[in-house]
Coordinates of C-alpha atoms in Angstrom, one line a residue:
X1 CA 0.0 0.0 0.0
X2 CA 1.3 3.5 -0.9
X3 CA 1.9 5.9 1.9
X4 CA -1.2 8.1 2.5
X5 CA -1.2 11.8 1.6
X6 CA -3.8 12.6 4.2
X7 CA -4.9 10.6 7.3
X8 CA -6.8 10.9 10.6
X9 CA -6.2 8.9 13.8
X10 CA -8.8 8.7 16.6
X11 CA -11.1 11.2 14.9
X12 CA -14.0 12.3 17.0
X13 CA -16.7 15.0 16.8
X14 CA -19.4 16.0 19.3
X15 CA -22.7 17.0 17.9
X16 CA -25.5 18.2 20.2
X17 CA -25.4 16.3 23.4
X18 CA -23.3 13.3 22.2
X19 CA -20.6 12.1 19.9
X20 CA -21.5 12.0 16.2
X21 CA -18.6 9.6 15.7
X22 CA -15.5 8.8 17.7
X23 CA -12.3 6.8 17.3
X24 CA -12.3 6.9 13.5
X25 CA -9.1 6.0 11.7
X26 CA -9.0 6.7 8.0
X27 CA -6.5 7.5 5.3
X28 CA -6.4 8.7 1.6
X29 CA -3.8 7.5 -0.8
X30 CA -2.4 9.6 -3.6
X31 CA -4.5 7.8 -6.3
X32 CA -7.5 6.6 -4.2
X33 CA -11.0 6.7 -5.7
X34 CA -13.1 6.5 -2.6
X35 CA -16.9 6.3 -2.3
X36 CA -18.1 7.6 1.1
X37 CA -21.3 5.7 1.9
X38 CA -23.7 6.0 4.8
X39 CA -27.3 6.8 5.8
X40 CA -28.7 10.3 5.8
X41 CA -27.8 11.8 9.2
X42 CA -24.8 9.5 9.6
X43 CA -22.4 12.4 9.3
X44 CA -21.0 12.0 5.8
X45 CA -21.0 15.7 4.8
X46 CA -19.6 16.6 8.2
X47 CA -16.8 14.0 7.9
X48 CA -15.9 15.4 4.4
X49 CA -15.6 18.9 5.8
X50 CA -13.4 17.5 8.6
X51 CA -11.1 15.8 6.0
X52 CA -11.0 19.1 4.1
X53 CA -9.9 21.0 7.2
X54 CA -13.0 23.2 7.1
X55 CA -14.0 22.4 10.6
X56 CA -12.1 21.2 13.7
X57 CA -12.5 17.9 15.3
X58 CA -13.0 17.4 19.1
X59 CA -10.5 14.5 19.1
X60 CA -8.0 13.0 16.8
X61 CA -4.9 13.9 14.9
X62 CA -4.8 15.1 11.2
X63 CA -1.7 14.4 9.2
X64 CA -1.2 15.7 5.7
X65 CA 1.8 15.6 3.3
X66 CA 3.2 19.1 3.0
X67 CA 2.1 20.8 -0.2
X68 CA -1.0 18.6 -0.7
X69 CA -3.8 20.8 -2.1
X70 CA -7.2 19.7 -0.8
X71 CA -10.3 21.1 -2.5
X72 CA -13.9 20.7 -1.3
X73 CA -16.9 20.7 -3.7
X74 CA -19.9 21.5 -1.4
X75 CA -23.3 20.0 -1.9
X76 CA -24.9 23.5 -1.8
X77 CA -22.6 26.1 -3.3
X78 CA -23.0 29.4 -1.5
X79 CA -23.2 32.0 -4.3
X80 CA -25.2 34.6 -2.3
X81 CA -23.5 37.9 -2.1
X82 CA -21.7 37.6 -5.5
X83 CA -22.9 39.6 -8.5
X84 CA -22.1 36.9 -11.0
X85 CA -21.1 33.3 -11.1
X86 CA -17.6 34.4 -12.3
X87 CA -17.2 36.5 -9.1
X88 CA -18.1 33.4 -7.1
X89 CA -15.6 31.2 -9.0
X90 CA -12.7 33.7 -8.6
X91 CA -13.3 34.6 -4.9
X92 CA -10.9 33.8 -2.1
X93 CA -7.2 33.3 -1.6
X94 CA -7.3 29.9 -3.3
X95 CA -9.1 31.1 -6.4
X96 CA -8.2 29.4 -9.6
X97 CA -6.7 31.1 -12.7
X98 CA -9.5 32.8 -14.7
X99 CA -8.6 31.2 -18.0
X100 CA -8.6 27.7 -16.4
X101 CA -12.0 28.2 -14.8
X102 CA -13.5 29.7 -18.0
X103 CA -12.2 26.8 -20.1
X104 CA -13.8 24.2 -17.8
X105 CA -17.0 26.2 -17.6
X106 CA -17.2 26.3 -21.4
X107 CA -16.9 22.5 -21.6
X108 CA -19.7 22.2 -18.9
X109 CA -21.9 24.6 -20.9
X110 CA -22.2 27.3 -18.2
X111 CA -22.0 31.1 -18.8
X112 CA -20.1 32.5 -15.8
X113 CA -21.4 36.0 -16.5
X114 CA -24.8 34.8 -15.3
X115 CA -26.2 36.8 -12.4
X116 CA -25.6 34.7 -9.2
X117 CA -28.9 35.6 -7.6
X118 CA -31.0 34.2 -10.5
X119 CA -28.9 31.2 -11.3
X120 CA -30.6 27.8 -11.2
X121 CA -29.4 24.9 -9.1
X122 CA -27.8 23.3 -12.1
X123 CA -26.0 26.5 -13.0
X124 CA -24.6 27.0 -9.5
X125 CA -23.5 23.4 -9.5
X126 CA -21.6 23.8 -12.8
X127 CA -19.9 27.0 -11.6
X128 CA -18.8 25.2 -8.4
X129 CA -17.4 22.3 -10.4
X130 CA -15.5 24.7 -12.7
X131 CA -14.0 26.4 -9.6
X132 CA -13.0 23.1 -7.9
X133 CA -11.5 21.5 -10.9
X134 CA -9.6 24.6 -12.0
X135 CA -7.9 24.7 -8.6
X136 CA -5.8 21.7 -9.6
X137 CA -6.5 19.7 -6.4
X138 CA -4.3 16.8 -5.2
X139 CA -7.3 15.6 -3.2
X140 CA -10.8 16.4 -4.4
X141 CA -13.7 16.0 -2.0
X142 CA -17.1 15.9 -3.6
X143 CA -20.5 16.1 -1.9
X144 CA -23.3 15.0 -4.3
X145 CA -21.5 16.3 -7.4
X146 CA -24.1 15.1 -9.8
X147 CA -27.1 16.8 -8.1
X148 CA -28.9 19.1 -10.6
X149 CA -26.7 18.1 -13.5
X150 CA -28.1 16.7 -16.7
X151 CA -26.8 13.5 -18.2
X152 CA -24.4 15.3 -20.6
X153 CA -22.8 17.2 -17.8
X154 CA -22.5 14.0 -15.6
X155 CA -20.9 12.2 -18.5
X156 CA -18.4 15.0 -18.9
X157 CA -17.5 15.0 -15.2
X158 CA -17.1 11.2 -15.2
X159 CA -14.7 11.4 -18.2
X160 CA -12.7 14.2 -16.4
X161 CA -12.4 12.2 -13.2
X162 CA -11.4 9.0 -15.1
X163 CA -8.4 11.0 -16.4
X164 CA -7.7 12.8 -13.1
X165 CA -4.3 12.0 -11.5
X166 CA -5.1 12.9 -7.9
X167 CA -7.3 11.3 -5.3
X168 CA -11.0 11.9 -4.7
X169 CA -13.7 11.1 -2.1
X170 CA -17.3 11.2 -3.4
X171 CA -20.6 11.2 -1.6
X172 CA -23.3 10.4 -4.1
X173 CA -26.7 8.7 -4.5
X174 CA -25.8 8.1 -8.2
X175 CA -25.0 4.4 -8.3
X176 CA -23.9 4.6 -12.0
X177 CA -21.4 7.4 -11.2
X178 CA -20.0 5.5 -8.2
X179 CA -19.8 2.2 -9.9
X180 CA -18.0 3.6 -12.9
X181 CA -15.4 5.6 -11.0
X182 CA -14.6 4.3 -7.5
X183 CA -12.1 1.6 -6.5
X184 CA -12.3 1.8 -2.7
X185 CA -15.2 2.3 -0.2
X186 CA -15.5 4.1 3.1
X187 CA -18.7 3.0 5.0
X188 CA -19.8 5.3 7.8
X189 CA -22.2 3.3 9.9
X190 CA -23.5 4.0 13.4
X191 CA -20.5 6.1 14.4
X192 CA -17.9 3.8 13.1
X193 CA -16.1 3.6 9.7
X194 CA -15.0 0.6 7.7
X195 CA -12.8 0.6 4.6
X196 CA -12.8 -1.9 1.8
X197 CA -10.5 -2.1 -1.2
X198 CA -13.4 -2.5 -3.6
X199 CA -15.4 0.0 -5.6
X200 CA -19.1 0.7 -5.1
X201 CA -19.9 -2.2 -7.4
X202 CA -19.1 -4.6 -4.6
X203 CA -20.6 -2.5 -1.8
X204 CA -24.0 -4.3 -1.4
X205 CA -22.4 -7.8 -1.2
X206 CA -19.9 -6.5 1.3
X207 CA -22.5 -4.9 3.6
X208 CA -24.7 -8.0 3.4
X209 CA -21.8 -9.9 4.6
X210 CA -21.2 -7.5 7.5
X211 CA -24.9 -7.5 8.5
X212 CA -25.0 -11.3 8.4
X213 CA -22.0 -11.5 10.7
X214 CA -23.7 -9.0 13.1
X215 CA -26.8 -11.2 13.1
X216 CA -24.8 -14.3 13.9
X217 CA -23.1 -12.4 16.8
X218 CA -26.4 -11.2 18.1
X219 CA -27.8 -14.7 18.1
X220 CA -24.7 -16.1 19.9
X221 CA -25.1 -13.4 22.6
X222 CA -28.7 -14.4 22.9
X223 CA -29.8 -10.9 24.0
X224 CA -32.0 -8.1 22.8
X225 CA -29.2 -6.0 21.3
X226 CA -30.2 -2.5 20.3
X227 CA -33.6 -3.5 19.0
X228 CA -34.4 0.0 17.7
X229 CA -31.1 0.0 15.8
X230 CA -31.5 -3.4 14.2
X231 CA -34.9 -2.9 12.7
X232 CA -33.3 -0.8 10.0
X233 CA -30.7 -3.4 9.2
X234 CA -33.3 -6.2 8.8
X235 CA -35.3 -3.9 6.6
X236 CA -32.3 -3.1 4.4
X237 CA -31.3 -6.8 3.9
X238 CA -34.9 -7.7 3.4
X239 CA -35.4 -5.1 0.7
X240 CA -32.2 -6.3 -1.0
X241 CA -33.6 -9.9 -1.1
X242 CA -36.7 -8.5 -2.7
X243 CA -34.7 -6.6 -5.3
X244 CA -34.4 -9.8 -7.5
X245 CA -38.2 -10.3 -7.4
X246 CA -38.8 -6.7 -8.4
X247 CA -36.3 -7.0 -11.2
X248 CA -38.0 -10.1 -12.6
X249 CA -41.3 -8.3 -12.4
X250 CA -39.9 -5.3 -14.3
X251 CA -38.5 -7.5 -17.0
X252 CA -41.9 -9.1 -17.5
X253 CA -43.5 -5.7 -17.8
X254 CA -40.9 -4.6 -20.3
X255 CA -41.5 -7.8 -22.4
X256 CA -45.2 -7.1 -22.3
X257 CA -44.6 -3.5 -23.4
X258 CA -42.3 -4.7 -26.2
X259 CA -45.1 -6.7 -27.6
X260 CA -47.2 -3.5 -27.9
X261 CA -44.4 -1.6 -29.6
X262 CA -44.5 -0.6 -33.3
X263 CA -41.8 -1.1 -35.9
X264 CA -38.2 -1.2 -34.7
X265 CA -36.9 2.3 -34.1
X266 CA -40.3 4.0 -34.6
X267 CA -41.4 6.6 -32.1
X268 CA -45.0 5.4 -32.3
X269 CA -46.9 2.7 -30.4
X270 CA -49.0 0.3 -32.4
X271 CA -52.7 0.2 -31.8
X272 CA -53.3 -2.3 -29.0
X273 CA -56.0 -4.8 -28.5
X274 CA -59.4 -3.8 -27.2
X275 CA -58.3 -4.8 -23.7
X276 CA -55.2 -2.5 -24.0
X277 CA -57.3 0.3 -25.3
X278 CA -59.5 0.2 -22.2
X279 CA -56.4 0.6 -20.1
X280 CA -55.2 3.7 -21.8
X281 CA -54.8 6.6 -19.4
X282 CA -52.9 9.1 -21.7
X283 CA -53.5 9.0 -25.5
X284 CA -51.1 11.2 -27.5
X285 CA -51.7 11.5 -31.2
X286 CA -49.3 13.4 -33.6
X287 CA -48.5 16.0 -31.0
X288 CA -46.2 19.0 -31.8
X289 CA -45.3 21.8 -29.4
X290 CA -43.4 24.9 -30.3
X291 CA -42.0 27.9 -28.4
X292 CA -41.4 30.7 -30.9
X293 CA -39.4 29.3 -33.8
X294 CA -38.2 26.3 -31.9
X295 CA -40.0 23.0 -32.1
X296 CA -39.7 21.3 -28.7
X297 CA -41.9 18.2 -29.4
X298 CA -42.4 17.0 -32.9
X299 CA -45.1 14.6 -34.2
X300 CA -45.3 12.4 -31.0
X301 CA -47.7 9.5 -30.9
X302 CA -47.8 7.6 -27.6
X303 CA -50.2 5.5 -25.6
X304 CA -49.6 5.4 -21.8
X305 CA -51.5 2.5 -20.3
X306 CA -52.4 1.7 -16.7
X307 CA -49.4 0.4 -14.8
X308 CA -46.8 1.9 -17.1
X309 CA -43.6 3.3 -15.6
X310 CA -42.5 6.0 -18.0
X311 CA -39.0 7.6 -17.7
X312 CA -38.2 11.0 -19.4
X313 CA -34.5 11.7 -20.1
X314 CA -32.5 14.2 -22.0
X315 CA -30.2 17.2 -21.5
X316 CA -31.3 20.3 -19.7
X317 CA -33.3 22.4 -22.2
X318 CA -34.2 19.4 -24.4
X319 CA -37.9 19.7 -23.4
X320 CA -38.4 17.2 -20.5
X321 CA -40.5 19.6 -18.5
X322 CA -42.6 20.6 -21.5
X323 CA -43.2 16.9 -22.3
X324 CA -44.3 16.2 -18.7
X325 CA -46.7 19.2 -18.8
X326 CA -48.2 18.0 -22.1
X327 CA -48.7 14.4 -20.7
X328 CA -50.4 15.7 -17.5
X329 CA -52.6 18.2 -19.3
X330 CA -50.9 21.4 -18.0
X331 CA -50.0 22.4 -21.6
X332 CA -52.0 22.2 -24.7
X333 CA -50.3 21.0 -27.9
X334 CA -50.0 23.3 -31.0
X335 CA -50.8 20.3 -33.2
X336 CA -52.3 16.9 -32.6
X337 CA -54.4 15.8 -29.6
X338 CA -53.9 14.5 -26.0
X339 CA -56.7 12.7 -24.2
X340 CA -56.4 12.0 -20.5
X341 CA -58.6 9.4 -18.8
X342 CA -61.4 11.1 -16.8
X343 CA -60.6 9.1 -13.7
X344 CA -57.0 10.3 -13.3
X345 CA -56.1 11.3 -9.8
X346 CA -52.6 12.7 -9.8
X347 CA -49.9 13.1 -7.1
X348 CA -46.9 15.2 -8.0
X349 CA -43.6 14.9 -6.1
X350 CA -41.2 17.6 -7.3
X351 CA -38.0 19.3 -6.2
X352 CA -39.8 21.9 -4.1
X353 CA -39.3 20.1 -0.8
X354 CA -38.3 23.4 0.9
X355 CA -42.0 24.5 0.7
X356 CA -42.9 22.3 3.7
X357 CA -43.3 24.6 6.7
X358 CA -40.0 24.3 8.8
X359 CA -42.0 25.2 11.9
X360 CA -44.3 22.2 11.7
X361 CA -43.5 18.9 13.2
X362 CA -43.3 15.5 11.4
X363 CA -46.5 14.6 13.1
X364 CA -48.2 17.8 11.8
X365 CA -47.1 17.1 8.3
X366 CA -48.4 13.5 8.3
X367 CA -51.5 13.6 10.6
X368 CA -52.3 17.2 11.4
X369 CA -51.1 16.5 15.0
X370 CA -52.8 13.2 15.5
X371 CA -51.7 9.6 16.2
X372 CA -53.1 7.9 13.2
X373 CA -52.7 8.3 9.4
X374 CA -55.0 7.1 6.7
X375 CA -52.8 5.3 4.1
X376 CA -54.9 4.4 1.0
X377 CA -57.9 3.7 3.2
X378 CA -56.1 1.8 5.9
X379 CA -55.4 3.4 9.3
X380 CA -51.8 3.1 10.5
X381 CA -50.2 4.5 13.7
X382 CA -47.8 7.3 12.8
X383 CA -44.9 5.6 14.6
X384 CA -45.2 2.4 12.5
X385 CA -45.7 4.4 9.3
X386 CA -42.5 6.4 10.0
X387 CA -40.5 3.2 10.3
X388 CA -41.7 2.2 6.8
X389 CA -39.9 5.3 5.5
X390 CA -36.7 4.6 7.5
X391 CA -37.4 7.2 10.3
X392 CA -36.7 6.6 13.9
X393 CA -40.1 6.9 15.7
X394 CA -38.6 9.4 18.1
X395 CA -38.5 11.9 15.3
X396 CA -42.3 12.2 15.2
X397 CA -42.2 15.5 17.1
X398 CA -39.1 16.9 15.5
X399 CA -39.5 20.2 13.6
X400 CA -39.2 20.0 9.8
X401 CA -36.6 22.7 9.9
X402 CA -34.2 20.4 11.9
X403 CA -34.4 17.6 9.3
X404 CA -31.7 17.0 6.7
X405 CA -32.5 17.4 3.0
X406 CA -32.8 13.6 2.6
X407 CA -35.1 13.3 5.6
X408 CA -37.3 16.1 4.3
X409 CA -37.5 14.2 1.0
X410 CA -38.5 11.0 2.8
X411 CA -41.1 12.9 4.7
X412 CA -42.6 14.3 1.5
X413 CA -42.7 10.8 0.0
X414 CA -44.4 9.4 3.2
X415 CA -47.1 12.1 3.0
X416 CA -47.7 11.9 -0.7
X417 CA -47.8 8.1 -0.9
X418 CA -50.5 7.9 1.7
X419 CA -52.9 9.8 -0.6
X420 CA -55.1 7.8 -3.0
X421 CA -54.0 8.3 -6.6
X422 CA -53.6 6.5 -9.9
X423 CA -51.0 8.7 -11.5
X424 CA -47.7 9.5 -9.8
X425 CA -45.5 12.2 -11.3
X426 CA -41.9 12.3 -10.0
X427 CA -39.7 15.3 -11.0
X428 CA -36.0 14.5 -10.1
X429 CA -37.1 12.3 -7.1
X430 CA -33.5 11.1 -6.3
X431 CA -32.0 14.4 -5.3
X432 CA -30.9 14.4 -1.6
X433 CA -31.8 10.8 -1.1
X434 CA -29.4 8.3 0.3
X435 CA -28.9 4.8 -1.2
X436 CA -31.2 3.1 1.3
X437 CA -34.0 5.6 0.7
X438 CA -33.5 5.0 -3.0
X439 CA -34.1 1.3 -2.5
X440 CA -37.2 2.1 -0.6
X441 CA -38.5 4.5 -3.3
X442 CA -37.9 1.7 -5.9
X443 CA -39.9 -0.7 -3.8
X444 CA -42.8 1.8 -3.5
X445 CA -42.8 2.4 -7.2
X446 CA -42.7 -1.3 -8.0
X447 CA -45.7 -1.9 -5.7
X448 CA -47.7 1.2 -6.9
X449 CA -50.8 0.1 -8.8
X450 CA -51.2 3.1 -10.9
X451 CA -49.1 4.8 -13.7
X452 CA -45.8 6.5 -13.0
X453 CA -44.1 9.4 -14.9
X454 CA -40.5 10.0 -13.9
X455 CA -38.2 12.8 -15.0
X456 CA -34.6 12.0 -13.8
X457 CA -31.0 12.2 -14.6
X458 CA -30.2 9.2 -12.4
X459 CA -29.4 6.5 -14.9
X460 CA -29.3 3.5 -12.5
X461 CA -32.6 4.6 -10.9
X462 CA -34.3 4.6 -14.4
X463 CA -32.8 1.2 -15.3
X464 CA -34.3 -0.2 -12.1
X465 CA -37.8 1.3 -12.3
X466 CA -39.1 2.2 -15.8
X467 CA -40.7 0.1 -18.4
X468 CA -40.6 2.7 -21.2
X469 CA -38.1 5.5 -21.7
X470 CA -38.9 8.7 -23.6
X471 CA -35.6 10.1 -24.8
X472 CA -35.2 13.7 -26.0
X473 CA -32.2 14.9 -27.9
X474 CA -33.2 18.6 -28.3
X475 CA -34.3 18.3 -31.9
X476 CA -38.0 17.8 -31.1
X477 CA -37.9 14.0 -31.8
X478 CA -38.9 11.8 -28.9
X479 CA -37.5 8.3 -28.9
X480 CA -39.9 5.8 -27.4
X481 CA -37.9 2.8 -26.2
X482 CA -38.9 -0.2 -24.2
X483 CA -36.6 -0.4 -21.1
X484 CA -34.5 2.0 -19.1
X485 CA -31.8 4.5 -19.7
X486 CA -29.3 1.9 -20.9
X487 CA -31.7 0.6 -23.5
X488 CA -32.2 4.2 -24.8
X489 CA -28.4 4.7 -25.1
X490 CA -28.1 1.4 -27.0
X491 CA -30.9 2.4 -29.4
X492 CA -29.3 5.7 -30.1
X493 CA -25.9 4.1 -30.7
X494 CA -27.5 1.6 -33.0
X495 CA -29.2 4.3 -35.0
X496 CA -26.2 6.7 -35.2
X497 CA -23.6 4.0 -36.2
X498 CA -22.9 4.2 -39.9
X499 CA -24.5 1.4 -41.8
X500 CA -22.0 -1.1 -43.2
X501 CA -21.8 -0.9 -46.9
X502 CA -23.2 -4.0 -48.6
X503 CA -20.9 -6.0 -50.7
X504 CA -21.6 -5.9 -54.4
X505 CA -24.1 -8.6 -55.2
X506 CA -23.2 -11.2 -57.8
X507 CA -25.3 -11.2 -60.9
X508 CA -28.3 -13.4 -60.4
X509 CA -31.9 -13.7 -61.5
X510 CA -34.1 -11.6 -59.4
X511 CA -36.0 -13.5 -56.7
X512 CA -39.1 -12.7 -54.9
X513 CA -38.3 -12.4 -51.2
X514 CA -40.0 -15.0 -49.1
X515 CA -42.1 -13.8 -46.2
X516 CA -40.5 -14.9 -42.9
X517 CA -43.0 -17.1 -41.0
X518 CA -40.8 -18.3 -38.1
X519 CA -37.5 -17.5 -36.3
X520 CA -34.3 -18.8 -37.8
X521 CA -32.6 -21.6 -36.0
X522 CA -30.1 -19.3 -34.3
X523 CA -32.8 -16.8 -33.3
X524 CA -35.0 -19.5 -31.9
X525 CA -32.1 -21.0 -30.0
X526 CA -31.2 -17.6 -28.5
X527 CA -34.8 -16.9 -27.6
X528 CA -35.0 -20.2 -25.7
X529 CA -31.6 -20.1 -24.0
X530 CA -31.0 -16.5 -23.2
X531 CA -33.2 -16.3 -20.1
X532 CA -31.2 -19.1 -18.5
X533 CA -27.9 -17.5 -19.5
X534 CA -29.0 -14.2 -17.9
X535 CA -29.7 -16.1 -14.7
X536 CA -26.3 -17.8 -14.9
X537 CA -24.6 -14.4 -15.4
X538 CA -26.5 -12.9 -12.4
X539 CA -25.4 -15.8 -10.2
X540 CA -21.8 -15.4 -11.4
X541 CA -21.8 -11.6 -10.7
X542 CA -23.2 -12.2 -7.2
X543 CA -20.6 -14.9 -6.5
X544 CA -17.7 -12.7 -7.7
X545 CA -18.9 -9.6 -5.9
X546 CA -19.2 -11.7 -2.7
X547 CA -15.6 -12.7 -3.1
X548 CA -14.6 -9.1 -3.7
X549 CA -16.3 -8.2 -0.5
X550 CA -13.3 -9.7 1.4
X551 CA -11.6 -6.6 2.6
X552 CA -8.2 -8.3 2.7
X553 CA -8.3 -9.7 -0.8
X554 CA -6.8 -6.6 -2.5
X555 CA -3.6 -6.7 -0.4
X556 CA -3.5 -10.6 -0.1
X557 CA -3.9 -11.5 -3.7
X558 CA -3.9 -8.5 -6.1
X559 CA -4.0 -10.8 -9.2
X560 CA -7.1 -12.5 -8.0
X561 CA -8.7 -9.2 -7.1
X562 CA -8.0 -7.8 -10.6
X563 CA -9.3 -11.0 -12.3
X564 CA -12.5 -10.9 -10.3
X565 CA -13.1 -7.2 -11.1
X566 CA -12.6 -7.9 -14.8
X567 CA -14.9 -10.9 -14.6
X568 CA -17.7 -8.9 -13.0
X569 CA -17.4 -6.1 -15.6
X570 CA -17.4 -8.7 -18.5
X571 CA -20.4 -10.5 -17.0
X572 CA -22.4 -7.3 -16.6
X573 CA -21.7 -6.3 -20.2
X574 CA -22.7 -9.8 -21.4
X575 CA -25.9 -9.8 -19.3
X576 CA -26.9 -6.3 -20.7
X577 CA -26.3 -7.5 -24.2
X578 CA -28.3 -10.8 -23.6
X579 CA -31.3 -8.9 -22.2
X580 CA -31.3 -6.5 -25.1
X581 CA -31.1 -9.4 -27.6
X582 CA -33.9 -11.3 -25.9
X583 CA -36.2 -8.2 -26.0
X584 CA -35.5 -7.8 -29.7
X585 CA -36.3 -11.4 -30.3
X586 CA -39.5 -11.0 -28.2
X587 CA -40.6 -8.3 -30.6
X588 CA -39.9 -10.5 -33.6
X589 CA -41.9 -13.3 -32.1
X590 CA -44.8 -11.0 -31.5
X591 CA -44.6 -9.7 -35.1
X592 CA -44.6 -13.2 -36.5
X593 CA -47.7 -14.0 -34.5

């Protein structure tokens, strides 16, 4: 192991009337790519500020190699008091060179002459990234770096970090971001910290192993150990076990939706059976929407049926919000028609979580001060209902203003999911949520009986939840693709790759092409065998990730560690390709009758 450039020994911090954490030992190597994982409220952001030297610890010794430049990218950049974003970027003794900051800002697509007071969350985030990267850090500390970024900006940041020569520590709810970039994991859990020489891809297998060992220890002790602490752990591992069932259900829904899809690559859905027509909740026919001379949506035909999970993706400004407003009847099209079912009862969960009154208590928000809450016609005690959304019951009388951003998000979800509805609209629902809350949100969406519309830049979240993706590229065209974000990317790649030139045909008498009546031998074989192959690959991935969860493997057997990492990556690629191939074959089977 290379000598660390920054380390803490016996780190401790008092918060309120007790220790937030105590006795933490951690280090950062010169080329470490660390994911910092933990529940909301565990102290991740505070720990990051301690590492940066922005706040002082109550205990512990900080050691840093002289000359090491540590830069912190805050979750909520404070631009108040600056006239423009450029003033914010160039402020302070450690301000970067102007030309460096402007070059990065240009690549991120942000105009630094923008007034700071009126800048959006995404613009403030881009400005903060430009400032941090232009400072040429040796250690870069990032708190939710992808919040408010669109997919194009996230992709740019990932590419920059993949070439970066220094070390970084990242707190993020974006699984795809962490999986692609990280090689080590710091897990802050119940006041203690663990380190594993594995990236985020092996995190769940590692934590399951830790929880299983704790459960065995608790059984051996034969005592009621921290009951109120362990209910969460049991809930987490239980949800993980249910993940596979939800995934199988999602794949079945995608296969059913594929059977309703029109010609390959078309952005229109074929007319369904009478049964499907009775399930239509939003019927869009040849819709076009313009603002001035710009066409935002062009000739879109789409049928959204009861139970669909529709994801909307695209760069900022591509028209996602416009499309969402069209689908929910808030905007009228310039051409074409949109018919909404008369029985639609809509619940909207957007990014305006701050609108909840900070002076109210959690009990006030959920029950108007009572003990019971009506959840879809079933009365539940407020304490039990809070547990379902990962709250400690003792928080029932806490003021909203004292909750973290993630806790406010969970409270909003708890309130809105209690209301009867059959159309759920989620606008960037993953911002400020920790990974365990994301698991919970995925579970709630999977169990929701109505239709779901999701606007999100979280690629992994979309891959885990939606049956159909509506992809916007800014030209007005809307791609309608069965599957999640990865399926949309694969479809775009397939469409944009130059077609191979056909070899000159040999002179021959013209033949009338025969109509295909069945799958070829190879296609039929793939159709029959691919589901089993996907199961085998999933099992292999789980097996190898479990082996990677061994925290000593990296130092004990580096060759085996590297081999397992490559095997997991290859298995994931093969599984994705196999699933895509099977869906294409399912469409062919449907077309052949």
